[in-house]
Coordinates of C-alpha atoms in Angstrom, one line a residue:
M1 CA -14.8 -40.3 100.8
Q2 CA -12.3 -42.0 98.5
V3 CA -13.0 -44.8 96.0
P4 CA -10.5 -47.6 96.9
A5 CA -7.9 -48.6 94.3
S6 CA -8.5 -51.3 91.9
S7 CA -6.2 -54.4 92.0
K8 CA -6.4 -54.6 88.2
P9 CA -3.5 -53.0 86.3
V10 CA -4.2 -49.8 84.4
R11 CA -4.9 -50.2 80.7
I12 CA -2.9 -47.3 79.3
L13 CA -3.6 -47.5 75.6
P14 CA -7.4 -47.6 75.7
I15 CA -7.4 -44.8 78.2
M16 CA -5.2 -42.6 76.1
I17 CA -7.3 -43.5 72.9
A18 CA -10.4 -42.4 74.8
I19 CA -8.7 -39.2 75.9
F20 CA -7.3 -38.5 72.3
F21 CA -10.9 -38.5 70.8
G22 CA -12.1 -36.0 73.6
S23 CA -9.1 -33.8 73.2
F24 CA -8.9 -33.8 69.4
V25 CA -12.6 -33.0 68.7
S26 CA -12.7 -30.1 71.3
V27 CA -9.5 -28.5 70.0
L28 CA -10.6 -29.0 66.4
N29 CA -13.5 -26.5 67.0
V30 CA -11.1 -23.9 68.2
S31 CA -9.2 -23.8 64.8
T32 CA -12.1 -24.4 62.3
I33 CA -14.2 -21.4 62.9
N34 CA -11.6 -18.8 62.1
I35 CA -11.6 -19.5 58.3
A36 CA -15.4 -19.7 58.4
I37 CA -15.9 -16.2 59.8
P38 CA -16.1 -14.4 56.3
V39 CA -18.5 -17.2 55.1
L40 CA -20.8 -16.9 58.2
T41 CA -20.9 -13.1 57.8
D42 CA -22.0 -13.6 54.2
R43 CA -24.5 -16.3 54.9
F44 CA -26.2 -14.5 57.8
H45 CA -26.0 -11.0 56.1
T46 CA -24.4 -9.4 59.1
T47 CA -21.3 -7.5 60.0
L48 CA -17.9 -8.9 60.6
A49 CA -17.9 -7.5 64.1
T50 CA -21.0 -9.4 65.0
T51 CA -19.9 -12.7 63.5
Q52 CA -16.6 -12.4 65.3
W53 CA -18.5 -13.1 68.5
T54 CA -18.9 -16.8 67.3
L55 CA -15.2 -16.9 68.0
T56 CA -15.0 -14.5 71.0
G57 CA -17.9 -15.9 72.9
F58 CA -16.6 -19.4 72.5
M59 CA -13.1 -18.4 73.8
L60 CA -14.7 -16.4 76.6
A61 CA -16.7 -19.3 77.8
M62 CA -13.7 -21.6 77.5
G63 CA -11.5 -19.4 79.6
T64 CA -14.3 -18.9 82.2
F65 CA -15.1 -22.6 82.8
A66 CA -11.5 -23.8 82.8
P67 CA -10.7 -22.8 86.5
I68 CA -13.8 -24.4 88.1
T69 CA -13.3 -27.9 86.4
G70 CA -11.0 -29.0 89.3
Y71 CA -13.8 -28.7 91.9
F72 CA -16.4 -30.5 89.7
G73 CA -14.0 -33.2 88.9
E74 CA -13.4 -33.9 92.5
R75 CA -17.1 -33.6 93.4
F76 CA -18.6 -35.9 90.7
S77 CA -15.4 -37.8 89.5
Y78 CA -13.5 -37.0 86.5
K79 CA -15.1 -39.8 84.5
R80 CA -18.6 -38.5 85.0
L81 CA -17.5 -35.0 84.3
F82 CA -15.8 -36.1 81.1
L83 CA -18.9 -37.8 79.9
F84 CA -21.0 -34.8 80.9
A85 CA -18.6 -32.4 79.0
M86 CA -18.4 -34.5 75.9
S87 CA -22.3 -35.1 75.8
G88 CA -22.8 -31.3 76.3
F89 CA -20.3 -30.5 73.6
T90 CA -22.1 -32.9 71.3
V91 CA -25.5 -31.4 72.0
A92 CA -24.1 -27.9 71.4
S93 CA -22.5 -28.9 68.1
I94 CA -25.9 -30.0 67.0
C95 CA -27.5 -26.9 68.0
C96 CA -24.8 -24.9 66.2
A97 CA -25.4 -26.9 63.0
L98 CA -29.0 -26.2 63.3
A99 CA -28.5 -22.3 64.1
W100 CA -31.1 -20.2 62.2
N101 CA -29.5 -16.8 62.6
V102 CA -26.2 -15.4 63.8
E103 CA -27.5 -14.5 67.3
S104 CA -28.6 -18.3 67.9
L105 CA -25.2 -19.4 66.5
I106 CA -23.3 -17.2 68.9
A107 CA -25.4 -18.4 71.8
F108 CA -24.7 -22.1 70.9
R109 CA -21.0 -21.3 70.3
I110 CA -20.9 -20.0 73.9
L111 CA -22.5 -23.1 75.2
Q112 CA -20.0 -25.3 73.1
G113 CA -17.2 -23.1 74.6
A114 CA -18.2 -23.9 78.1
F115 CA -18.0 -27.6 77.6
T116 CA -14.9 -27.3 75.5
G117 CA -13.2 -25.3 78.4
M118 CA -13.8 -28.3 80.7
I119 CA -12.3 -31.0 78.5
S120 CA -8.6 -29.9 78.3
P121 CA -8.2 -29.7 82.2
I122 CA -10.2 -32.9 82.6
T123 CA -8.0 -34.9 80.2
M124 CA -4.8 -33.6 81.7
A125 CA -6.0 -34.4 85.2
I126 CA -7.0 -37.9 84.2
V127 CA -3.4 -38.5 82.8
Y128 CA -1.8 -37.5 86.0
Q129 CA -4.1 -39.2 88.3
V130 CA -4.6 -42.4 86.4
I131 CA -1.4 -43.3 84.5
P132 CA 1.6 -44.6 86.5
R133 CA 4.3 -41.9 87.0
E134 CA 6.9 -43.7 85.1
K135 CA 4.6 -43.7 82.0
V136 CA 3.2 -40.1 82.4
A137 CA 5.8 -38.4 80.1
M138 CA 4.9 -40.5 77.2
A139 CA 1.2 -40.5 77.9
I140 CA 1.3 -36.6 78.1
S141 CA 3.1 -36.4 74.9
F142 CA 0.4 -38.5 73.4
W143 CA -2.1 -36.1 74.9
A144 CA -0.3 -33.1 73.5
A145 CA -0.2 -34.6 70.0
S146 CA -3.9 -34.9 69.8
S147 CA -4.2 -31.2 70.9
M148 CA -1.7 -30.3 68.2
L149 CA -3.0 -32.5 65.5
A150 CA -6.4 -30.8 65.5
P151 CA -5.1 -27.3 64.8
A152 CA -2.7 -28.8 62.2
I153 CA -5.6 -30.1 60.1
G154 CA -8.3 -27.7 61.2
P155 CA -7.8 -24.9 58.8
T156 CA -7.4 -27.2 55.7
Y157 CA -10.3 -29.4 56.8
S158 CA -12.4 -26.3 57.4
G159 CA -11.5 -24.7 54.1
W160 CA -12.4 -27.9 52.2
L161 CA -15.8 -28.2 53.8
L162 CA -16.6 -24.5 53.2
D163 CA -15.5 -24.8 49.5
N164 CA -17.3 -28.2 48.9
V165 CA -20.3 -28.6 51.3
S166 CA -21.5 -25.9 53.7
W167 CA -20.6 -24.4 57.0
H168 CA -23.1 -26.6 58.9
W169 CA -20.7 -29.6 58.3
L170 CA -18.1 -27.8 60.6
F171 CA -20.4 -28.8 63.4
W172 CA -22.2 -32.0 62.0
L173 CA -18.9 -33.8 61.8
N174 CA -18.3 -33.2 65.5
V175 CA -21.1 -35.6 66.4
P176 CA -19.8 -39.0 65.3
I177 CA -16.3 -38.2 66.5
A178 CA -17.6 -37.1 69.9
A179 CA -20.0 -40.1 70.0
V180 CA -17.0 -42.5 69.6
G181 CA -15.2 -40.6 72.3
I182 CA -18.2 -40.9 74.8
L183 CA -18.4 -44.7 74.1
L184 CA -14.7 -45.1 74.8
I185 CA -14.7 -43.0 77.9
A186 CA -17.7 -45.0 79.3
I187 CA -15.8 -48.3 78.7
Y188 CA -12.2 -47.5 79.6
I189 CA -11.8 -44.5 81.8
P190 CA -11.8 -45.7 85.4
Y191 CA -14.2 -44.3 88.0
Y192 CA -12.3 -42.8 91.0
R193 CA -12.3 -39.9 93.3
L194 CA -9.2 -38.9 95.3
N195 CA -10.4 -36.0 97.3
V196 CA -14.2 -35.3 97.5
P197 CA -14.8 -31.6 98.6
K198 CA -17.3 -30.9 101.4
K199 CA -19.1 -27.8 99.9
F200 CA -19.4 -25.6 96.9
D201 CA -17.5 -22.3 97.1
L202 CA -20.2 -20.0 95.6
I203 CA -18.4 -16.7 96.3
G204 CA -15.4 -18.1 94.4
F205 CA -17.5 -19.2 91.6
V206 CA -19.1 -15.8 91.1
T207 CA -15.8 -13.9 91.4
V208 CA -13.9 -16.0 89.0
I209 CA -16.8 -15.9 86.4
I210 CA -16.9 -12.1 86.6
S211 CA -13.2 -11.7 86.7
S212 CA -12.6 -14.1 83.7
A213 CA -15.4 -12.8 81.5
S214 CA -14.3 -9.2 82.1
L215 CA -10.7 -9.6 81.3
L216 CA -11.2 -11.8 78.3
V217 CA -13.7 -9.4 76.8
A218 CA -11.5 -6.4 77.4
L219 CA -8.5 -8.2 75.8
S220 CA -10.6 -9.4 72.8
H221 CA -12.0 -6.0 72.1
G222 CA -9.4 -3.5 73.5
S223 CA -7.8 -2.9 70.2
E224 CA -11.3 -2.3 68.5
W225 CA -12.6 0.0 71.2
G226 CA -9.3 1.7 72.1
W227 CA -7.2 0.7 75.2
D228 CA -7.9 3.9 76.8
S229 CA -11.6 3.8 76.2
W230 CA -14.1 3.7 79.0
Q231 CA -15.4 0.3 78.0
T232 CA -11.9 -1.2 78.1
L233 CA -10.8 0.5 81.2
T234 CA -14.0 -0.4 83.1
L235 CA -13.7 -4.1 82.2
F236 CA -10.1 -4.2 83.2
V237 CA -10.8 -2.5 86.6
V238 CA -13.7 -4.8 87.2
G239 CA -11.8 -7.9 86.0
L240 CA -8.7 -7.1 88.2
A241 CA -10.8 -6.2 91.3
F242 CA -12.7 -9.5 91.2
L243 CA -9.5 -11.4 90.3
G244 CA -8.1 -10.0 93.6
L245 CA -11.3 -11.0 95.4
F246 CA -11.2 -14.4 94.0
I247 CA -7.5 -15.0 95.0
W248 CA -8.3 -13.7 98.5
R249 CA -11.3 -16.0 98.7
E250 CA -9.6 -19.1 97.5
L251 CA -6.6 -18.7 99.9
A252 CA -9.0 -18.2 102.9
A253 CA -11.7 -20.8 102.0
E254 CA -11.6 -24.3 103.8
T255 CA -12.8 -25.9 100.6
P256 CA -11.5 -23.7 97.6
L257 CA -13.0 -23.9 94.2
L258 CA -9.5 -23.7 92.8
N259 CA -6.7 -24.6 95.1
L260 CA -4.2 -21.8 94.5
R261 CA -1.8 -23.3 97.1
V262 CA -0.4 -25.5 94.4
L263 CA 1.6 -22.3 93.4
K264 CA 3.6 -22.9 96.7
I265 CA 5.1 -25.9 94.9
N266 CA 8.3 -24.3 93.5
R267 CA 8.8 -26.5 90.5
Y268 CA 5.2 -26.1 89.4
S269 CA 5.3 -22.3 89.8
V270 CA 8.6 -22.0 87.7
A271 CA 7.2 -24.4 85.0
L272 CA 4.0 -22.3 84.8
L273 CA 6.1 -19.2 84.3
I274 CA 8.0 -20.9 81.4
T275 CA 4.7 -22.2 79.9
S276 CA 3.2 -18.6 80.2
I277 CA 6.2 -17.0 78.3
I278 CA 6.2 -19.8 75.6
T279 CA 2.3 -19.4 75.2
I280 CA 2.7 -15.7 74.5
S281 CA 5.4 -16.3 71.9
L282 CA 3.4 -19.2 70.4
Y283 CA 0.4 -17.1 69.6
S284 CA 2.5 -14.8 67.4
G285 CA 2.8 -17.5 64.7
T286 CA -0.8 -18.6 65.1
F287 CA -1.9 -14.9 64.6
L288 CA 0.8 -13.3 62.3
T289 CA 1.5 -15.9 59.6
P290 CA -2.2 -16.0 58.4
V291 CA -2.4 -12.2 58.4
F292 CA 0.7 -12.0 56.2
L293 CA -0.3 -14.7 53.9
Q294 CA -3.9 -13.6 53.3
N295 CA -3.6 -9.8 53.6
I296 CA -0.2 -9.2 51.9
Q297 CA 0.2 -12.2 49.6
S298 CA -3.5 -12.7 48.8
V299 CA -3.4 -16.4 49.6
T300 CA -6.8 -18.2 50.0
P301 CA -7.9 -19.6 53.4
L302 CA -7.6 -23.1 52.1
D303 CA -4.1 -22.5 50.7
T304 CA -3.1 -20.7 54.0
G305 CA -4.1 -24.0 55.8
L306 CA -2.1 -26.1 53.4
I307 CA 1.0 -23.8 53.9
L308 CA 0.7 -24.1 57.7
L309 CA 0.0 -27.9 57.6
P310 CA 3.5 -29.2 57.4
A311 CA 4.7 -27.3 60.5
S312 CA 1.7 -28.3 62.5
L313 CA 2.2 -32.0 61.4
A314 CA 5.8 -31.8 62.3
M315 CA 4.9 -30.5 65.8
A316 CA 2.5 -33.4 66.4
V317 CA 4.8 -36.0 65.0
M318 CA 7.7 -35.0 67.2
M319 CA 5.6 -35.3 70.5
P320 CA 6.4 -39.0 71.1
F321 CA 10.1 -38.4 70.5
V322 CA 10.0 -35.6 73.0
G323 CA 8.2 -37.9 75.6
K324 CA 10.9 -40.5 75.2
M325 CA 13.7 -37.9 75.6
Y326 CA 12.0 -36.4 78.7
T327 CA 11.9 -39.8 80.3
K328 CA 15.7 -40.2 79.9
T329 CA 16.9 -36.6 80.5
G330 CA 14.2 -34.7 82.5
P331 CA 12.9 -31.3 81.4
R332 CA 16.0 -29.1 81.1
A333 CA 17.5 -30.5 77.9
P334 CA 14.3 -30.6 75.8
L335 CA 13.3 -27.2 77.1
A336 CA 16.7 -25.7 76.1
I337 CA 16.6 -27.4 72.7
G338 CA 12.9 -26.2 72.2
I339 CA 13.4 -22.6 73.1
V340 CA 16.5 -22.3 71.0
L341 CA 14.7 -23.8 68.0
M342 CA 11.7 -21.5 68.5
V343 CA 14.0 -18.5 68.4
I344 CA 16.0 -20.0 65.3
G345 CA 12.6 -20.4 63.5
T346 CA 11.1 -17.1 64.6
V347 CA 13.9 -14.7 63.9
P348 CA 14.0 -15.3 60.2
L349 CA 10.3 -14.5 60.1
S350 CA 11.3 -11.0 61.2
W351 CA 13.0 -10.8 57.7
L352 CA 9.8 -11.2 55.5
S353 CA 9.3 -9.3 52.4
V354 CA 6.1 -8.9 50.2
D355 CA 7.3 -11.4 47.6
I356 CA 8.9 -14.0 50.0
S357 CA 8.5 -17.6 48.9
H358 CA 6.1 -19.9 50.7
R359 CA 9.0 -22.4 51.0
Y360 CA 10.9 -20.0 53.2
I361 CA 7.8 -19.5 55.4
I362 CA 7.1 -23.3 55.6
L363 CA 10.7 -24.0 56.6
C364 CA 10.8 -21.3 59.3
M365 CA 7.4 -22.5 60.6
I366 CA 8.7 -26.1 60.7
V367 CA 11.7 -25.3 62.7
R368 CA 9.6 -23.0 65.0
N369 CA 6.9 -25.6 65.6
V370 CA 9.4 -28.5 66.2
G371 CA 10.9 -26.1 69.0
I372 CA 7.5 -25.6 70.4
S373 CA 6.9 -29.5 70.6
F374 CA 10.2 -29.7 72.5
A375 CA 9.3 -26.8 74.9
M376 CA 5.7 -27.1 75.7
M377 CA 5.2 -30.7 76.9
P378 CA 8.4 -30.7 79.0
A379 CA 7.3 -27.3 80.6
S380 CA 3.8 -28.5 81.3
N381 CA 4.9 -32.1 82.6
A382 CA 7.8 -30.6 84.7
G383 CA 5.2 -28.7 86.8
M384 CA 2.4 -31.2 86.9
E385 CA 4.5 -34.1 87.9
A386 CA 5.6 -32.2 91.1
V387 CA 2.0 -31.8 92.1
P388 CA 0.5 -34.5 94.3
K389 CA -2.2 -36.5 92.6
Q390 CA -5.0 -35.2 94.8
Y391 CA -4.3 -31.7 93.7
S392 CA -3.4 -32.4 90.0
G393 CA -7.0 -31.4 89.0
H394 CA -6.6 -28.0 90.4
A395 CA -3.2 -27.7 88.9
S396 CA -4.5 -28.7 85.5
S397 CA -7.4 -26.2 85.8
L398 CA -5.1 -23.4 86.8
T399 CA -2.6 -24.2 83.9
N400 CA -5.4 -24.1 81.4
W401 CA -6.9 -21.0 82.8
V402 CA -3.6 -19.2 82.6
R403 CA -3.1 -20.4 79.0
N404 CA -6.5 -19.2 77.9
V405 CA -6.1 -15.7 79.4
L406 CA -2.5 -15.4 78.2
G407 CA -3.7 -16.5 74.7
S408 CA -6.2 -13.7 74.5
F409 CA -3.6 -11.3 76.0
A410 CA -1.0 -12.3 73.4
I411 CA -3.4 -11.8 70.5
A412 CA -4.5 -8.5 71.9
V413 CA -1.0 -7.2 72.4
F414 CA 0.2 -8.4 69.0
T415 CA -2.9 -6.9 67.3
S416 CA -2.2 -3.6 68.9
L417 CA 1.5 -3.7 68.0
L418 CA 0.7 -4.6 64.5
T419 CA -1.7 -1.7 64.1
S420 CA 0.6 0.8 65.7
R421 CA 3.7 -0.2 63.9
T422 CA 1.8 -0.3 60.5
A423 CA 0.7 3.4 61.1
S424 CA 4.3 4.3 62.1
H425 CA 5.8 2.8 59.0
A426 CA 3.1 4.2 56.7
K427 CA 3.9 7.7 58.1
D428 CA 7.6 7.2 57.4
F429 CA 6.8 6.3 53.9
V430 CA 4.6 9.4 53.3
Q431 CA 7.2 11.6 54.8
A432 CA 9.8 10.0 52.5
G433 CA 7.8 11.1 49.5
A434 CA 5.9 7.9 48.7
T435 CA 2.5 8.3 46.9
D436 CA 1.4 4.8 45.8
Q437 CA -1.1 3.9 48.5
K438 CA -1.2 0.1 47.7
H439 CA 2.7 0.1 47.9
I440 CA 2.6 2.0 51.2
T441 CA 0.1 -0.4 52.7
L442 CA 1.8 -3.6 51.6
M443 CA 5.3 -2.4 52.8
S444 CA 4.1 -1.0 56.1
V445 CA 2.0 -4.1 57.0
T446 CA 4.9 -6.4 56.1
M447 CA 7.5 -4.4 58.1
S448 CA 5.1 -4.3 61.2
V449 CA 4.7 -8.1 60.9
D450 CA 8.6 -8.3 60.9
D451 CA 8.7 -6.1 64.0
V452 CA 6.3 -8.2 65.9
Y453 CA 8.0 -11.4 65.0
L454 CA 11.2 -10.0 66.4
I455 CA 9.5 -9.1 69.6
A456 CA 8.1 -12.6 69.8
S457 CA 11.7 -14.0 69.4
I458 CA 12.8 -11.9 72.3
I459 CA 10.0 -13.1 74.5
A460 CA 10.8 -16.6 73.7
L461 CA 14.5 -16.2 74.6
V462 CA 13.5 -14.9 77.9
A463 CA 12.2 -18.3 78.9
L464 CA 15.7 -19.9 78.3
P465 CA 17.6 -18.9 81.6
V466 CA 14.4 -19.7 83.5
A467 CA 14.3 -23.2 82.0
L468 CA 17.9 -23.9 82.7
F469 CA 17.3 -23.4 86.5
I470 CA 14.1 -25.2 86.8
P471 CA 14.0 -27.0 90.3
K472 CA 14.7 -30.6 90.6
L473 CA 11.8 -32.9 91.2
K474 CA 11.2 -34.2 94.7
Q475 CA 10.5 -37.9 94.8
P476 CA 6.7 -38.6 95.6
K477 CA 5.7 -40.4 98.6
P478 CA 5.0 -44.1 98.0
E479 CA 1.2 -43.7 98.6
E480 CA 1.1 -41.2 95.8
T481 CA 2.3 -43.7 93.1
A482 CA -0.7 -45.9 93.3
V483 CA -3.8 -45.1 91.2
K484 CA -7.0 -45.0 93.0
A485 CA -9.2 -46.4 90.4
A486 CA -12.2 -48.7 90.2

């Protein structure tokens, strides 16, 4: 059954404000906990490896629930699912604030991650299903700005709370923001269903849960356990085997949990490839710059957040401009500009020295992040606008699933490269006759950061020829341009 279209015009601004609150508060929780890890370790009198599961468990649940959002959005409507996810997120945040030990905090963070994993694909699907096509580019740039503003202020906001109040407020402050979001969703997001599935694909659900969980745990702990350890290899084998079963099941099922047939849309597949390449390169800056600042230059977490703040704000501020440019030129021009700027901003970061100025890092990160703003939204929108509205929920779920897995993959690979290159450079210094252990450590870590940034630059550059040949958009059928809302 389909809910008939409403004769009332779509109120774009209130819808986007409602989406902004949901997207902002969910992404904020991804970026605030990183700085709190040492504080939580001390407060709960536990090990760093144990506390790290407050982040790992959250990311694991996020990545696991992203691919199944499309089915539940179609089954119950995206408005109801959005309200459910935001309400669950709010309850989980309260539970996190009330956590009495590290084990309870980990459990509640996993619950919070499950609801957070639904919010991004829900909000993306609503944009593409409710907003008129001629307004989608601007709407998705507004959506992306909310996702980028949260990590921009997250580290600084987190550092201030940890220094002046307590870690509990990292979660308590979610509650009023989420409550406003829930109220706006209830009032302004229209109720609609474009394609109601007949039955639930239990086999697909089980296989994707096992596959996602196994792969994400292996990627998160591979560098710690060893990439050739039995734990890592077993998880990779199980994850890949169940991934194969999931793909086979979804292609064969009459009512798939995640409709992988969207990959047959050439423009979507190419855009997803570009997004994947950019995502891998993107995580180098997210991971490497804080490592360099805190471990080599002994910068505090709060000051690290302040150093990264201008670049993140620049990325968020540029989004509306990118949306306007996309509307006029299509994806190729902003993609090319974005990838070139990413490379221009990343290559100089491969020339870091121990005493490099913070102004140099800030300037490089601003150029790099402006490039990311020019590249990420056009890549995402170029693919999603080629997907018929009735399948956009599945496409957004698939896109977010791929991003989550590749984010974990990128961090795992860059961590492993950083470790191996540090050991290699340290060995070279010792063979050259160096004896000052502190000097050896500082120089070898700095040089390894430079090496990994150079690799990230090359990865970003690979996306350029792909972006230049992205397929042209086929014009949608007339019936696809109307929003079915009530």
